[in-house]
XYZ file of C-alpha atoms in Angstrom:
290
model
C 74.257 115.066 111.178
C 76.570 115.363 107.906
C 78.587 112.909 107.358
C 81.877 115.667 107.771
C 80.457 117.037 110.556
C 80.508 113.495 112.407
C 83.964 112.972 110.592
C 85.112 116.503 112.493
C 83.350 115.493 115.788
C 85.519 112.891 116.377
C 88.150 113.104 114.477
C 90.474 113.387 117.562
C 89.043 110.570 119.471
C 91.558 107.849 118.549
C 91.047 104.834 120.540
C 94.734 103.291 120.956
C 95.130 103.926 124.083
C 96.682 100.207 124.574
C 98.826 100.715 121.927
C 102.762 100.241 122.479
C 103.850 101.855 118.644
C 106.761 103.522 116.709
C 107.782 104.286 113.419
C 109.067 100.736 112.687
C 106.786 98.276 114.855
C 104.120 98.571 117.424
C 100.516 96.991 118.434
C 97.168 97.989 119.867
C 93.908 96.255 120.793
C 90.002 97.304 120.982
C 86.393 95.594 121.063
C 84.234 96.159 118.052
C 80.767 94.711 118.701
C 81.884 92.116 121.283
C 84.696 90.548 119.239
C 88.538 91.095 120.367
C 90.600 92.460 117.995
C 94.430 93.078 117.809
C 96.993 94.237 115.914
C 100.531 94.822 115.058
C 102.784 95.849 111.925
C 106.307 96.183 111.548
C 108.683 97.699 108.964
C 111.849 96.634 107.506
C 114.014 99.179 104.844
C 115.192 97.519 102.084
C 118.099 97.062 100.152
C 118.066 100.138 97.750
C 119.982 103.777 98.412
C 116.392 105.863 98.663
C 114.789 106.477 102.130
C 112.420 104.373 103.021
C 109.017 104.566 101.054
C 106.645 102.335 102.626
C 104.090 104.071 105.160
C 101.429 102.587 107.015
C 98.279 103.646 109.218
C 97.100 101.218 112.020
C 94.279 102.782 114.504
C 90.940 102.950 115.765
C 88.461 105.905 115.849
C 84.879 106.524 116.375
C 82.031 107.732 114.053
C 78.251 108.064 115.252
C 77.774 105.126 117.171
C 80.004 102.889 115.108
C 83.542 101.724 116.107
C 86.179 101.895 113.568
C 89.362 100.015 112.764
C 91.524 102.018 110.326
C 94.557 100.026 108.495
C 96.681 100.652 105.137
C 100.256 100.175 103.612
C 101.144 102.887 101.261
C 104.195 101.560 98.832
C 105.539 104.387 97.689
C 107.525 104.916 94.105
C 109.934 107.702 93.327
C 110.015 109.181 96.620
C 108.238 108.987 100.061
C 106.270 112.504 99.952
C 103.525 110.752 98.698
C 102.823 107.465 100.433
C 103.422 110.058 103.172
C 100.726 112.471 101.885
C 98.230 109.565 102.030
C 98.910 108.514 105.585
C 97.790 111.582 106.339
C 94.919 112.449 104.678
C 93.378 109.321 102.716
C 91.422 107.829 105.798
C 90.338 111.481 106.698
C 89.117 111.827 103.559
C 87.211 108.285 103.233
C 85.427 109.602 106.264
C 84.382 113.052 105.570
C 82.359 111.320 103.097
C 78.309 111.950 104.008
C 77.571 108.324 102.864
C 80.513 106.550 104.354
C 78.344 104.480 106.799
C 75.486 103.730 104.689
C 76.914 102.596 101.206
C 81.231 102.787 102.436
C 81.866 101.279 98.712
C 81.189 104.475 97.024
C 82.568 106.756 99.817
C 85.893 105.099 99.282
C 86.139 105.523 95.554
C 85.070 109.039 95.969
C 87.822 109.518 98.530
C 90.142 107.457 96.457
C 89.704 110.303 93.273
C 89.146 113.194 95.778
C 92.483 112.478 97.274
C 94.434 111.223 93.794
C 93.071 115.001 92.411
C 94.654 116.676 95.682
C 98.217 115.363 95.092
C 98.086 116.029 90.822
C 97.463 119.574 92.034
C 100.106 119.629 94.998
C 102.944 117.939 92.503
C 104.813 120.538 92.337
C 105.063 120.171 96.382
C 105.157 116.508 96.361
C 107.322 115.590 92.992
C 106.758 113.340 90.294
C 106.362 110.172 92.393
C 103.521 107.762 93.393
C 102.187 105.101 95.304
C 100.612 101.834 95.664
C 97.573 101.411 98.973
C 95.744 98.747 100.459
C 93.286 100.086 103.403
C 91.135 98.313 105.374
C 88.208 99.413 107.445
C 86.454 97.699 110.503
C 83.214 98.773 110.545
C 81.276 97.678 114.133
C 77.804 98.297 114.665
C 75.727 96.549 117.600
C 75.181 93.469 115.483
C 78.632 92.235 113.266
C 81.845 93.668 111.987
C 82.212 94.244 108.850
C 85.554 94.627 106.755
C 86.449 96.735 104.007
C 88.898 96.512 102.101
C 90.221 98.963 99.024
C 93.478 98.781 96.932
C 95.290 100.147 93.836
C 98.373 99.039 92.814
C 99.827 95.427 94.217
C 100.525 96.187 97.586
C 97.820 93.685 99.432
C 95.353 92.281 101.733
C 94.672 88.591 102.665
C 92.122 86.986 105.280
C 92.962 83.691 106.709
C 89.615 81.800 107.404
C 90.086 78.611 109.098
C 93.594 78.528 108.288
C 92.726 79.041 104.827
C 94.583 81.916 102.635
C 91.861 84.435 100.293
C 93.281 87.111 98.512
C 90.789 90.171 99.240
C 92.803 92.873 97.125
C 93.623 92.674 93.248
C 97.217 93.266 91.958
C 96.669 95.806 89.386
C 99.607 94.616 86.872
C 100.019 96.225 83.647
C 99.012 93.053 81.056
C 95.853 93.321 83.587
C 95.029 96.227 81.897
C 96.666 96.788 78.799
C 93.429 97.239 76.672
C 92.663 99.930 78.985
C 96.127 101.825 78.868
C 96.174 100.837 75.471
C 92.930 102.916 74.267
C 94.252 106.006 76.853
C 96.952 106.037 74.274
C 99.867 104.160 76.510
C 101.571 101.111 75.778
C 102.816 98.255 78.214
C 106.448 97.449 77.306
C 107.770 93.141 78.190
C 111.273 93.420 77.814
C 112.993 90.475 78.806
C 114.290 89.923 82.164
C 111.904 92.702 82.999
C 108.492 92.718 84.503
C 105.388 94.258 82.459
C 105.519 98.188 82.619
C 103.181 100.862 81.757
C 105.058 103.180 79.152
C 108.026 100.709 79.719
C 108.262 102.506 83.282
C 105.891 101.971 86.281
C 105.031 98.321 86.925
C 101.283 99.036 88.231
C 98.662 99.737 86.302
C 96.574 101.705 88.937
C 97.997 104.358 91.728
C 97.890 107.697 93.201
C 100.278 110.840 91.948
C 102.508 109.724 88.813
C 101.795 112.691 86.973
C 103.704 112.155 84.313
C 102.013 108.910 83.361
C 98.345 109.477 85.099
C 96.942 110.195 81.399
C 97.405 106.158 81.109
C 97.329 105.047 84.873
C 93.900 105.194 86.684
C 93.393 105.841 90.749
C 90.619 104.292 90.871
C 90.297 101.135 93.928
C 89.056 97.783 93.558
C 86.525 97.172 96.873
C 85.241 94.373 98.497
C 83.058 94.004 101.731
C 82.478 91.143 103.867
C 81.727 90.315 107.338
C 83.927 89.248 109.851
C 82.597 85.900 111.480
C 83.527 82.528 113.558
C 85.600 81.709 110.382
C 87.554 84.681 110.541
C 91.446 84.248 112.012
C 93.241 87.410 110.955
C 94.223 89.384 107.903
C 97.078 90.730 106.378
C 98.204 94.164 104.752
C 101.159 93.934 103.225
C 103.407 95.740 100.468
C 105.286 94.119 97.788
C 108.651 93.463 99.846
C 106.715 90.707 101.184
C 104.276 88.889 98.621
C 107.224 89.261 95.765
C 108.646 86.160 97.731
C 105.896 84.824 99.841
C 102.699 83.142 98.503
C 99.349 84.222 100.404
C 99.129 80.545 102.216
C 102.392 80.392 103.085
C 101.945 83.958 104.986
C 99.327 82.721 106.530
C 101.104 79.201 107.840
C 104.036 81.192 109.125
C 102.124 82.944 111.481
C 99.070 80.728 112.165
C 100.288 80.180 115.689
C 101.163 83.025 116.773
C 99.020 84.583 119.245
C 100.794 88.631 119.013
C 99.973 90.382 116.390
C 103.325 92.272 116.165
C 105.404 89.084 116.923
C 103.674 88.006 113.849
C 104.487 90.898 111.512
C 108.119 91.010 112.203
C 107.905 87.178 111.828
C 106.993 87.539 108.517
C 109.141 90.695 107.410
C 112.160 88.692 109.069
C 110.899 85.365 106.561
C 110.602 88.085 103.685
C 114.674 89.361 104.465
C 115.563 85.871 104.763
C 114.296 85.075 101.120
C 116.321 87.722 99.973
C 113.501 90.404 98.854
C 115.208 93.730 98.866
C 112.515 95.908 98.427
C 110.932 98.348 101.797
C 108.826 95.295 103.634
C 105.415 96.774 105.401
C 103.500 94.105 107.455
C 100.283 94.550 109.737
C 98.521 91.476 111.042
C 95.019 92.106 112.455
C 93.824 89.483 114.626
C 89.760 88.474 115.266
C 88.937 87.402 118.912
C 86.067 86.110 120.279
């Protein structure tokens, strides 16, 4: 069976049916091959006049005969139509890929451009902003688990392992890649008291929409797979409201001991507000059970 014809099969088969969720915080729980996992996220507006931009996915579906956990933060930039725009169709669009199961990698980076060309051609709907994502994909199949994880832009994804922070994402910062705006004809302005910009305006160097700048920006995700195991605690999807004042290990220590996943997301938006970061705070925590 194609791989969109799967996609459309069970597209409507969500599996959250222990899930107690809103728009600003909530939780669910399912097995993937015999291993426990939860989760729970929570929101916090920040500081600044603008609706809020930050939008998140947290679910689980079913392809074939593989259970699927389905997480992101989209950080949106000059409005929230398109964060918004990729809640909605980014993970339906990852899976509609034929080879999603068998090589996920390049199904996501197709997705990732597939989706990035959709809302070029809808800016005229969905304005002249962008957005940062981070998505992560649970992958179950009758022998392990294994994670995905995709990103562009600096909103991010850490696993604890035995306590121990890794950074799974890469923050895509402008000095990053200033040979490569550079030679698209862009520049990367460090004015001081300012962070590095791209055309001395965006502060990413990779993200979806931006019109105006996507001659220099590029949409294209940085991926990394690896199973989930003994070693694995949890892992974290966050935006920039919360790593901007927050290291990855001390994320992890403040919520080591919790055992709810969404008591441990609003933990650590409530320890981002408390350091004083006034940007829109996204947080999911997805804990590993045996």
């Amino acid at each position: 069976m194609a791989g969109k014809e799967i996609y459309h099969k069970v597209k409507d088969k969500v599996k959250d049916a222990f899930s107690s969720s809103g728009p600003e915080t909530g939780k669910g729980k399912t097995k993937l091959s015999g291993k426990r996992v939860k989760h729970g996220y929570h929101l916090v507006k920040g500081k600044s006049n603008h609706p809020m931009e930050d939008y998140l996915v947290a679910e689980y579906r079913q392809v074939g005969d593989h259970d699927l956990g389905l997480f992101a933060i989209f950080d949106g930039h000059l409005g929230h139509t398109v964060p918004d725009f990729l809640r909605s169709h980014l993970f339906d669009n990852i899976l509609s890929e034929p080879e999603f199961l068998s090589d996920p990698k390049t199904a996501i980076e197709k997705a990732y451009q597939l989706t990035d060309e959709k809302i070029l051609e809808k800016a005229s709907e969905l304005g002249r902003g962008g957005s940062t994502a981070v998505t992560a994909i649970l992958i179950g199949s009758d022998k392990s688990v294994k994670l995905v994880v995709a990103n562009v832009g600096d909103s991010r994804a850490v696993i604890s392992k035995n306590g121990v922070a890794e950074q799974l994402s890469v923050d895509h910062e402008p000095n990053m890649e200033r040979q490569s705006i550079e030679k698209k004809g862009g520049f990367v302005s460090n004015l001081p008291g300012d962070v590095p910009r791209v055309d001395g305006q965006l502060a990413v160097a990779r993200a979806f929409g931006d019109r105006s700048l996507k001659k220099h920006l590029s949409s294209e995700p940085y991926v990394v797979e690896e199973t989930i195991n003994e070693n694995s605690d949890f892992l974290i999807l966050a935006s920039d409201g919360l790593w901007k004042v927050m290291s990855n290990q001390e994320a992890v220590d403040a919520i080591k001991d919790f055992k709810d996943s969404q008591a441990a997301a609003k933990h650590l938006t409530e320890q981002a507000v408390n350091r004083k970061s006034k940007d829109d705070i996204s947080v999911i925590v997805v804990k590993f059970l045996c």
